[in-house]
């Protein structure tokens, strides 16, 4: 029996990539490459999760992060096995917006406060589209309090928010390979629109 594709382009260029496979609607974003075999010696998603949890428990490091009441702050860290890692501060009411991490595995853990992650349980086409209509049932949401963490696979689409009205949050993030780019999206209901592609020089 065939299943509808979980996302379909509303507008796309002539060189659009194939649509998301029909079976992807049943796949969880948690497993979208999280357990794929990395190059020999490269950190796995589990390695990244262990690192961010251990680092989030380092009170001296967490307390050293400068906090800004108006915007997020960050400090680059030395990640395991050549991974990219960051310590990030989140003022009340701030968030990332919807985005993905291209071919990188990732993990993050909350060191202070509580963060909310909203995610899509689907792998989006890598290129060739500007607007997608999402099928029903793809949304996932979780709250990660102090010490809570999660790992994710390649092409994971999510947003991370500090929904507290009065408390800063701090978290640790790690990615392997180091992020080649970030795609940023806007969302209105079931419609996801590609807004911007950021390269490393945009956030260093």
Short mmCIF file of C-alpha atoms in Angstrom, two decimals:
data_model
loop_
_atom_site.label_atom_id
_atom_site.label_comp_id
_atom_site.label_asym_id
_atom_site.label_seq_id
_atom_site.Cartn_x
_atom_site.Cartn_y
_atom_site.Cartn_z
CA UNK A 1 0.00 0.00 0.00
CA UNK A 2 1.39 3.39 -0.89
CA UNK A 3 1.56 6.30 1.52
CA UNK A 4 1.49 10.02 0.72
CA UNK A 5 4.82 11.81 0.80
CA UNK A 6 5.17 13.81 4.04
CA UNK A 7 6.20 17.01 2.27
CA UNK A 8 5.76 18.17 -1.27
CA UNK A 9 7.17 21.22 -3.05
CA UNK A 10 4.71 24.02 -3.73
CA UNK A 11 7.30 25.77 -5.87
CA UNK A 12 10.66 24.48 -7.03
CA UNK A 13 13.34 25.10 -9.59
CA UNK A 14 13.73 22.95 -12.68
CA UNK A 15 16.54 20.97 -11.06
CA UNK A 16 14.43 19.99 -8.07
CA UNK A 17 15.59 16.94 -6.20
CA UNK A 18 13.31 13.89 -5.98
CA UNK A 19 10.46 14.22 -3.52
CA UNK A 20 10.78 12.79 -0.05
CA UNK A 21 10.30 9.02 -0.16
CA UNK A 22 6.81 7.80 0.60
CA UNK A 23 7.93 5.76 3.59
CA UNK A 24 9.58 8.72 5.27
CA UNK A 25 6.32 9.77 6.88
CA UNK A 26 6.72 6.92 9.35
CA UNK A 27 10.36 7.66 10.15
CA UNK A 28 11.31 9.59 13.24
CA UNK A 29 13.65 12.56 12.96
CA UNK A 30 15.56 11.03 15.87
CA UNK A 31 16.77 8.24 13.59
CA UNK A 32 17.42 10.22 10.41
CA UNK A 33 21.07 9.27 10.19
CA UNK A 34 21.78 9.37 13.92
CA UNK A 35 23.04 5.78 13.83
CA UNK A 36 24.68 5.79 10.41
CA UNK A 37 28.27 4.60 10.49
CA UNK A 38 30.58 7.66 10.61
CA UNK A 39 34.08 7.67 9.13
CA UNK A 40 36.55 5.62 11.15
CA UNK A 41 37.51 7.48 14.32
CA UNK A 42 34.82 10.16 13.88
CA UNK A 43 32.50 10.86 16.82
CA UNK A 44 29.05 9.28 16.69
CA UNK A 45 25.82 10.97 17.76
CA UNK A 46 26.14 9.07 21.06
CA UNK A 47 29.67 10.45 21.52
CA UNK A 48 28.39 13.98 20.92
CA UNK A 49 25.56 13.47 23.40
CA UNK A 50 27.97 12.22 26.05
CA UNK A 51 30.19 15.26 25.47
CA UNK A 52 27.40 17.85 25.70
CA UNK A 53 26.00 16.26 28.86
CA UNK A 54 29.39 16.16 30.57
CA UNK A 55 30.16 19.73 29.50
CA UNK A 56 26.76 20.98 30.64
CA UNK A 57 27.57 19.62 34.11
CA UNK A 58 30.74 21.75 34.32
CA UNK A 59 29.41 24.53 36.54
CA UNK A 60 32.56 26.64 36.31
CA UNK A 61 32.43 26.66 32.52
CA UNK A 62 28.71 27.34 32.40
CA UNK A 63 29.03 30.20 34.89
CA UNK A 64 31.82 31.76 32.80
CA UNK A 65 29.53 32.45 29.83
CA UNK A 66 28.70 36.16 29.51
CA UNK A 67 24.93 36.62 29.44
CA UNK A 68 23.10 39.39 27.60
CA UNK A 69 19.50 40.29 28.53
CA UNK A 70 18.72 41.22 24.93
CA UNK A 71 20.22 38.48 22.77
CA UNK A 72 21.87 35.09 22.68
CA UNK A 73 25.57 34.81 23.53
CA UNK A 74 27.95 32.00 22.63
CA UNK A 75 31.48 30.72 23.09
CA UNK A 76 33.13 28.13 20.87
CA UNK A 77 34.37 24.99 22.62
CA UNK A 78 36.77 22.18 21.75
CA UNK A 79 34.53 19.31 20.69
CA UNK A 80 35.49 15.62 20.55
CA UNK A 81 37.10 14.16 17.44
CA UNK A 82 37.20 17.40 15.49
CA UNK A 83 33.54 18.22 16.07
CA UNK A 84 32.20 21.77 16.35
CA UNK A 85 30.89 22.70 19.80
CA UNK A 86 29.29 25.76 21.39
CA UNK A 87 28.20 27.02 24.80
CA UNK A 88 25.10 29.18 24.24
CA UNK A 89 23.14 31.54 26.49
CA UNK A 90 19.44 32.13 25.87
CA UNK A 91 17.68 35.17 27.33
CA UNK A 92 14.01 34.71 28.24
CA UNK A 93 11.78 34.46 25.19
CA UNK A 94 14.53 33.83 22.61
CA UNK A 95 14.87 31.04 20.06
CA UNK A 96 16.59 29.89 16.91
CA UNK A 97 13.73 29.78 14.43
CA UNK A 98 13.30 26.71 12.21
CA UNK A 99 16.56 25.41 10.72
CA UNK A 100 18.56 22.29 9.85
CA UNK A 101 22.24 21.28 9.96
CA UNK A 102 22.82 19.78 6.50
CA UNK A 103 24.93 16.59 6.69
CA UNK A 104 26.01 17.01 10.31
CA UNK A 105 25.04 14.82 13.25
CA UNK A 106 24.36 16.76 16.42
CA UNK A 107 23.49 16.79 20.08
CA UNK A 108 22.66 19.38 22.71
CA UNK A 109 22.08 19.45 26.44
CA UNK A 110 20.60 22.04 28.78
CA UNK A 111 22.99 23.28 31.45
CA UNK A 112 20.68 25.82 33.08
CA UNK A 113 16.99 26.59 32.78
CA UNK A 114 14.67 24.75 30.38
CA UNK A 115 14.66 24.63 26.58
CA UNK A 116 11.88 23.51 24.26
CA UNK A 117 12.65 21.75 21.01
CA UNK A 118 10.04 21.61 18.25
CA UNK A 119 11.06 19.25 15.45
CA UNK A 120 9.78 17.71 12.23
CA UNK A 121 9.84 13.91 11.95
CA UNK A 122 10.76 14.00 8.28
CA UNK A 123 13.80 14.37 6.06
CA UNK A 124 13.42 17.32 3.70
CA UNK A 125 14.75 17.38 0.14
CA UNK A 126 18.34 18.61 0.13
CA UNK A 127 17.80 21.19 -2.61
CA UNK A 128 15.62 22.37 -5.45
CA UNK A 129 12.68 23.78 -3.50
CA UNK A 130 11.56 27.03 -1.92
CA UNK A 131 8.25 26.08 -0.32
CA UNK A 132 6.96 22.77 1.06
CA UNK A 133 3.56 21.71 2.34
CA UNK A 134 3.97 19.44 5.37
CA UNK A 135 1.72 16.44 5.93
CA UNK A 136 -0.17 16.01 9.21
CA UNK A 137 1.46 14.28 12.15
CA UNK A 138 5.07 15.33 11.60
CA UNK A 139 5.43 17.68 14.57
CA UNK A 140 7.34 16.61 17.67
CA UNK A 141 7.95 18.67 20.80
CA UNK A 142 9.98 18.09 23.97
CA UNK A 143 11.15 20.10 26.96
CA UNK A 144 14.70 19.64 28.19
CA UNK A 145 15.38 20.78 31.74
CA UNK A 146 18.78 21.04 33.38
CA UNK A 147 20.83 17.96 32.54
CA UNK A 148 18.46 16.90 29.77
CA UNK A 149 19.93 16.24 26.35
CA UNK A 150 19.22 14.70 22.97
CA UNK A 151 21.08 13.60 19.86
CA UNK A 152 19.86 13.82 16.27
CA UNK A 153 20.83 12.67 12.81
CA UNK A 154 21.63 14.39 9.57
CA UNK A 155 19.09 16.81 8.04
CA UNK A 156 17.29 17.22 11.38
CA UNK A 157 14.84 20.15 11.18
CA UNK A 158 13.98 21.90 14.43
CA UNK A 159 13.70 25.08 16.43
CA UNK A 160 14.96 25.56 19.99
CA UNK A 161 13.29 28.04 22.35
CA UNK A 162 13.67 29.42 25.86
CA UNK A 163 10.01 29.95 26.66
CA UNK A 164 10.63 31.20 30.19
CA UNK A 165 9.43 34.79 30.72
CA UNK A 166 12.15 35.58 33.27
CA UNK A 167 14.97 33.00 33.37
CA UNK A 168 18.08 32.67 31.23
CA UNK A 169 18.89 29.22 29.85
CA UNK A 170 22.34 27.90 28.93
CA UNK A 171 23.07 24.90 26.72
CA UNK A 172 25.93 23.00 25.07
CA UNK A 173 25.78 21.95 21.40
CA UNK A 174 28.06 19.76 19.27
CA UNK A 175 28.04 18.83 15.56
CA UNK A 176 30.06 16.48 13.38
CA UNK A 177 31.28 17.13 10.82
CA UNK A 178 31.60 20.86 11.62
CA UNK A 179 28.58 22.61 10.16
CA UNK A 180 29.01 23.25 6.40
CA UNK A 181 25.85 25.38 6.37
CA UNK A 182 22.55 26.02 8.11
CA UNK A 183 19.29 26.36 6.19
CA UNK A 184 16.80 28.68 7.88
CA UNK A 185 13.06 28.36 7.34
CA UNK A 186 9.89 30.25 8.13
CA UNK A 187 6.69 28.39 8.85
CA UNK A 188 3.02 29.29 8.54
CA UNK A 189 0.83 26.38 9.54
CA UNK A 190 1.74 23.46 7.31
CA UNK A 191 3.79 25.57 4.90
CA UNK A 192 7.56 25.64 5.33
CA UNK A 193 9.54 28.18 3.32
CA UNK A 194 13.31 28.29 2.78
CA UNK A 195 14.41 31.80 3.73
CA UNK A 196 18.20 31.79 4.00
CA UNK A 197 21.30 29.62 3.76
CA UNK A 198 24.05 30.56 6.23
CA UNK A 199 27.71 29.59 5.91
CA UNK A 200 30.25 29.28 8.76
CA UNK A 201 31.58 32.79 8.17
CA UNK A 202 28.13 34.14 9.07
CA UNK A 203 28.26 32.94 12.67
CA UNK A 204 31.96 32.66 13.59
#
